[in-house]
mmCIF file with all atom_site columns, C-alpha atoms in Angstrom:
data_model
loop_
_atom_site.group_PDB
_atom_site.id
_atom_site.type_symbol
_atom_site.label_atom_id
_atom_site.label_alt_id
_atom_site.label_comp_id
_atom_site.label_asym_id
_atom_site.label_entity_id
_atom_site.label_seq_id
_atom_site.pdbx_PDB_ins_code
_atom_site.Cartn_x
_atom_site.Cartn_y
_atom_site.Cartn_z
_atom_site.occupancy
_atom_site.B_iso_or_equiv
_atom_site.pdbx_formal_charge
_atom_site.auth_seq_id
_atom_site.auth_comp_id
_atom_site.auth_asym_id
_atom_site.auth_atom_id
_atom_site.pdbx_PDB_model_num
ATOM 1  C CA . MET A 1 1  ? 0.237   6.521   11.089  1.00 0.00 ? 1  MET A CA 1
ATOM 2  C CA . HIS A 1 2  ? -0.705  3.250   11.862  1.00 0.00 ? 2  HIS A CA 1
ATOM 3  C CA . LEU A 1 3  ? -0.789  1.681   8.794   1.00 0.00 ? 3  LEU A CA 1
ATOM 4  C CA . LYS A 1 4  ? 0.434   -2.270  10.154  1.00 0.00 ? 4  LYS A CA 1
ATOM 5  C CA . SER A 1 5  ? -2.488  -2.349  12.868  1.00 0.00 ? 5  SER A CA 1
ATOM 6  C CA . ILE A 1 6  ? -4.695  -1.942  9.704   1.00 0.00 ? 6  ILE A CA 1
ATOM 7  C CA . PHE A 1 7  ? -3.175  -4.514  7.844   1.00 0.00 ? 7  PHE A CA 1
ATOM 8  C CA . LYS A 1 8  ? -3.407  -7.004  11.022  1.00 0.00 ? 8  LYS A CA 1
ATOM 9  C CA . THR A 1 9  ? -7.110  -7.265  10.773  1.00 0.00 ? 9  THR A CA 1
ATOM 10 C CA . GLU A 1 10 ? -7.097  -7.339  6.633   1.00 0.00 ? 10 GLU A CA 1
ATOM 11 C CA . ASP A 1 11 ? -6.866  -11.259 5.825   1.00 0.00 ? 11 ASP A CA 1
ATOM 12 C CA . ARG A 1 12 ? -6.656  -9.807  2.185   1.00 0.00 ? 12 ARG A CA 1
ATOM 13 C CA . VAL A 1 13 ? -3.184  -8.938  2.744   1.00 0.00 ? 13 VAL A CA 1
ATOM 14 C CA . THR A 1 14 ? 0.381   -10.876 3.393   1.00 0.00 ? 14 THR A CA 1
ATOM 15 C CA . SER A 1 15 ? 2.583   -8.140  3.093   1.00 0.00 ? 15 SER A CA 1
ATOM 16 C CA . ALA A 1 16 ? 2.529   -4.380  2.717   1.00 0.00 ? 16 ALA A CA 1
ATOM 17 C CA . TRP A 1 17 ? 5.605   -1.780  1.563   1.00 0.00 ? 17 TRP A CA 1
ATOM 18 C CA . LEU A 1 18 ? 5.293   1.949   1.927   1.00 0.00 ? 18 LEU A CA 1
ATOM 19 C CA . PHE A 1 19 ? 6.819   3.850   -1.217  1.00 0.00 ? 19 PHE A CA 1
ATOM 20 C CA . GLY A 1 20 ? 6.962   7.739   -2.284  1.00 0.00 ? 20 GLY A CA 1
ATOM 21 C CA . SER A 1 21 ? 7.170   10.909  -0.226  1.00 0.00 ? 21 SER A CA 1
ATOM 22 C CA . TRP A 1 22 ? 5.903   9.164   2.691   1.00 0.00 ? 22 TRP A CA 1
ATOM 23 C CA . ALA A 1 23 ? 8.773   6.368   2.875   1.00 0.00 ? 23 ALA A CA 1
ATOM 24 C CA . ARG A 1 24 ? 11.505  9.326   1.853   1.00 0.00 ? 24 ARG A CA 1
ATOM 25 C CA . GLY A 1 25 ? 10.048  11.580  4.793   1.00 0.00 ? 25 GLY A CA 1
ATOM 26 C CA . GLU A 1 26 ? 9.500   13.862  2.186   1.00 0.00 ? 26 GLU A CA 1
ATOM 27 C CA . GLU A 1 27 ? 5.651   13.888  2.768   1.00 0.00 ? 27 GLU A CA 1
ATOM 28 C CA . ASN A 1 28 ? 3.859   17.287  3.249   1.00 0.00 ? 28 ASN A CA 1
ATOM 29 C CA . LEU A 1 29 ? 0.091   18.115  3.950   1.00 0.00 ? 29 LEU A CA 1
ATOM 30 C CA . ASP A 1 30 ? -0.722  17.570  0.674   1.00 0.00 ? 30 ASP A CA 1
ATOM 31 C CA . SER A 1 31 ? 1.305   13.950  0.097   1.00 0.00 ? 31 SER A CA 1
ATOM 32 C CA . ASP A 1 32 ? -0.742  10.858  -0.879  1.00 0.00 ? 32 ASP A CA 1
ATOM 33 C CA . VAL A 1 33 ? 0.338   7.931   0.794   1.00 0.00 ? 33 VAL A CA 1
ATOM 34 C CA . ASP A 1 34 ? 1.466   5.762   -1.989  1.00 0.00 ? 34 ASP A CA 1
ATOM 35 C CA . ILE A 1 35 ? 1.299   1.220   -0.911  1.00 0.00 ? 35 ILE A CA 1
ATOM 36 C CA . MET A 1 36 ? 2.492   -1.568  -2.452  1.00 0.00 ? 36 MET A CA 1
ATOM 37 C CA . ILE A 1 37 ? 0.262   -4.926  -1.038  1.00 0.00 ? 37 ILE A CA 1
ATOM 38 C CA . GLU A 1 38 ? 0.995   -8.498  -2.110  1.00 0.00 ? 38 GLU A CA 1
ATOM 39 C CA . MET A 1 39 ? -2.412  -10.517 -2.141  1.00 0.00 ? 39 MET A CA 1
ATOM 40 C CA . ASN A 1 40 ? -3.023  -13.613 0.231   1.00 0.00 ? 40 ASN A CA 1
ATOM 41 C CA . SER A 1 41 ? -3.345  -16.468 -2.344  1.00 0.00 ? 41 SER A CA 1
ATOM 42 C CA . ASP A 1 42 ? -5.715  -18.665 -0.606  1.00 0.00 ? 42 ASP A CA 1
ATOM 43 C CA . PHE A 1 43 ? -8.222  -15.988 -1.422  1.00 0.00 ? 43 PHE A CA 1
ATOM 44 C CA . LYS A 1 44 ? -10.349 -14.993 -4.996  1.00 0.00 ? 44 LYS A CA 1
ATOM 45 C CA . TYR A 1 45 ? -10.022 -11.456 -5.170  1.00 0.00 ? 45 TYR A CA 1
ATOM 46 C CA . SER A 1 46 ? -10.802 -8.942  -8.255  1.00 0.00 ? 46 SER A CA 1
ATOM 47 C CA . MET A 1 47 ? -9.551  -5.290  -8.576  1.00 0.00 ? 47 MET A CA 1
ATOM 48 C CA . PHE A 1 48 ? -12.931 -4.236  -6.121  1.00 0.00 ? 48 PHE A CA 1
ATOM 49 C CA . ASP A 1 49 ? -10.656 -5.857  -3.224  1.00 0.00 ? 49 ASP A CA 1
ATOM 50 C CA . ILE A 1 50 ? -7.838  -3.522  -3.616  1.00 0.00 ? 50 ILE A CA 1
ATOM 51 C CA . MET A 1 51 ? -10.234 -0.685  -3.974  1.00 0.00 ? 51 MET A CA 1
ATOM 52 C CA . ASP A 1 52 ? -12.382 -1.530  -0.774  1.00 0.00 ? 52 ASP A CA 1
ATOM 53 C CA . ILE A 1 53 ? -8.921  -2.389  1.164   1.00 0.00 ? 53 ILE A CA 1
ATOM 54 C CA . ALA A 1 54 ? -7.636  1.437   -0.501  1.00 0.00 ? 54 ALA A CA 1
ATOM 55 C CA . HIS A 1 55 ? -11.102 3.012   1.042   1.00 0.00 ? 55 HIS A CA 1
ATOM 56 C CA . ILE A 1 56 ? -10.394 1.052   4.442   1.00 0.00 ? 56 ILE A CA 1
ATOM 57 C CA . ILE A 1 57 ? -6.735  2.632   4.962   1.00 0.00 ? 57 ILE A CA 1
ATOM 58 C CA . GLU A 1 58 ? -8.048  6.197   3.475   1.00 0.00 ? 58 GLU A CA 1
ATOM 59 C CA . ASN A 1 59 ? -11.005 6.453   6.051   1.00 0.00 ? 59 ASN A CA 1
ATOM 60 C CA . LYS A 1 60 ? -8.801  5.318   9.140   1.00 0.00 ? 60 LYS A CA 1
ATOM 61 C CA . ILE A 1 61 ? -5.772  7.497   8.150   1.00 0.00 ? 61 ILE A CA 1
ATOM 62 C CA . ASN A 1 62 ? -7.880  10.558  6.541   1.00 0.00 ? 62 ASN A CA 1
ATOM 63 C CA . ARG A 1 63 ? -5.535  10.576  3.801   1.00 0.00 ? 63 ARG A CA 1
ATOM 64 C CA . LYS A 1 64 ? -5.556  10.001  -0.001  1.00 0.00 ? 64 LYS A CA 1
ATOM 65 C CA . VAL A 1 65 ? -3.640  6.214   -0.415  1.00 0.00 ? 65 VAL A CA 1
ATOM 66 C CA . ASP A 1 66 ? -2.796  4.851   -3.881  1.00 0.00 ? 66 ASP A CA 1
ATOM 67 C CA . LEU A 1 67 ? -2.401  0.910   -3.501  1.00 0.00 ? 67 LEU A CA 1
ATOM 68 C CA . VAL A 1 68 ? -1.094  -0.976  -6.077  1.00 0.00 ? 68 VAL A CA 1
ATOM 69 C CA . GLU A 1 69 ? -0.834  -5.240  -6.249  1.00 0.00 ? 69 GLU A CA 1
ATOM 70 C CA . LYS A 1 70 ? 2.872   -6.317  -5.913  1.00 0.00 ? 70 LYS A CA 1
ATOM 71 C CA . GLY A 1 71 ? 4.394   -7.303  -9.514  1.00 0.00 ? 71 GLY A CA 1
ATOM 72 C CA . TYR A 1 72 ? 1.569   -5.289  -11.219 1.00 0.00 ? 72 TYR A CA 1
ATOM 73 C CA . LEU A 1 73 ? 4.387   -1.895  -11.802 1.00 0.00 ? 73 LEU A CA 1
ATOM 74 C CA . LYS A 1 74 ? 5.432   -0.733  -14.983 1.00 0.00 ? 74 LYS A CA 1
ATOM 75 C CA . ASP A 1 75 ? 9.150   -1.781  -15.197 1.00 0.00 ? 75 ASP A CA 1
ATOM 76 C CA . PHE A 1 76 ? 10.542  1.915   -14.921 1.00 0.00 ? 76 PHE A CA 1
ATOM 77 C CA . ALA A 1 77 ? 8.202   2.273   -11.916 1.00 0.00 ? 77 ALA A CA 1
ATOM 78 C CA . ALA A 1 78 ? 9.030   -0.497  -10.290 1.00 0.00 ? 78 ALA A CA 1
ATOM 79 C CA . LYS A 1 79 ? 13.079  0.601   -10.605 1.00 0.00 ? 79 LYS A CA 1
ATOM 80 C CA . THR A 1 80 ? 11.959  4.044   -9.661  1.00 0.00 ? 80 THR A CA 1
ATOM 81 C CA . ILE A 1 81 ? 10.641  2.813   -6.163  1.00 0.00 ? 81 ILE A CA 1
ATOM 82 C CA . GLY A 1 82 ? 13.304  -0.257  -5.818  1.00 0.00 ? 82 GLY A CA 1
ATOM 83 C CA . ASN A 1 83 ? 14.793  2.010   -3.112  1.00 0.00 ? 83 ASN A CA 1
ATOM 84 C CA . ASP A 1 84 ? 11.752  3.575   -1.372  1.00 0.00 ? 84 ASP A CA 1
ATOM 85 C CA . LEU A 1 85 ? 10.418  0.609   -0.408  1.00 0.00 ? 85 LEU A CA 1
ATOM 86 C CA . ILE A 1 86 ? 9.870   -0.028  3.587   1.00 0.00 ? 86 ILE A CA 1
ATOM 87 C CA . LYS A 1 87 ? 7.990   -2.832  4.608   1.00 0.00 ? 87 LYS A CA 1
ATOM 88 C CA . ILE A 1 88 ? 5.122   -2.150  6.590   1.00 0.00 ? 88 ILE A CA 1
ATOM 89 C CA . TYR A 1 89 ? 3.565   -5.144  6.999   1.00 0.00 ? 89 TYR A CA 1
ATOM 90 C CA . GLY A 1 90 ? 4.660   -9.256  6.638   1.00 0.00 ? 90 GLY A CA 1
#
């Protein structure tokens, strides 16, 4: 996967982390890619921007992507993925 190169061309994102099965090395043929992003505060953005970024990534890696914005995970989920986070950009 070349996620870092995708984010280098995406001005709306300042940082990105991989988590879930791909971060743990437990992915399989059906695994989606879980990514947490931090949006660039210099831009106004909406959920449509996040959906657009996910769509761009999906098209480039040919795999389903679950994209979540940093700070918007439920507490239990944030604690669960805390050990899985691998910084891939920023």
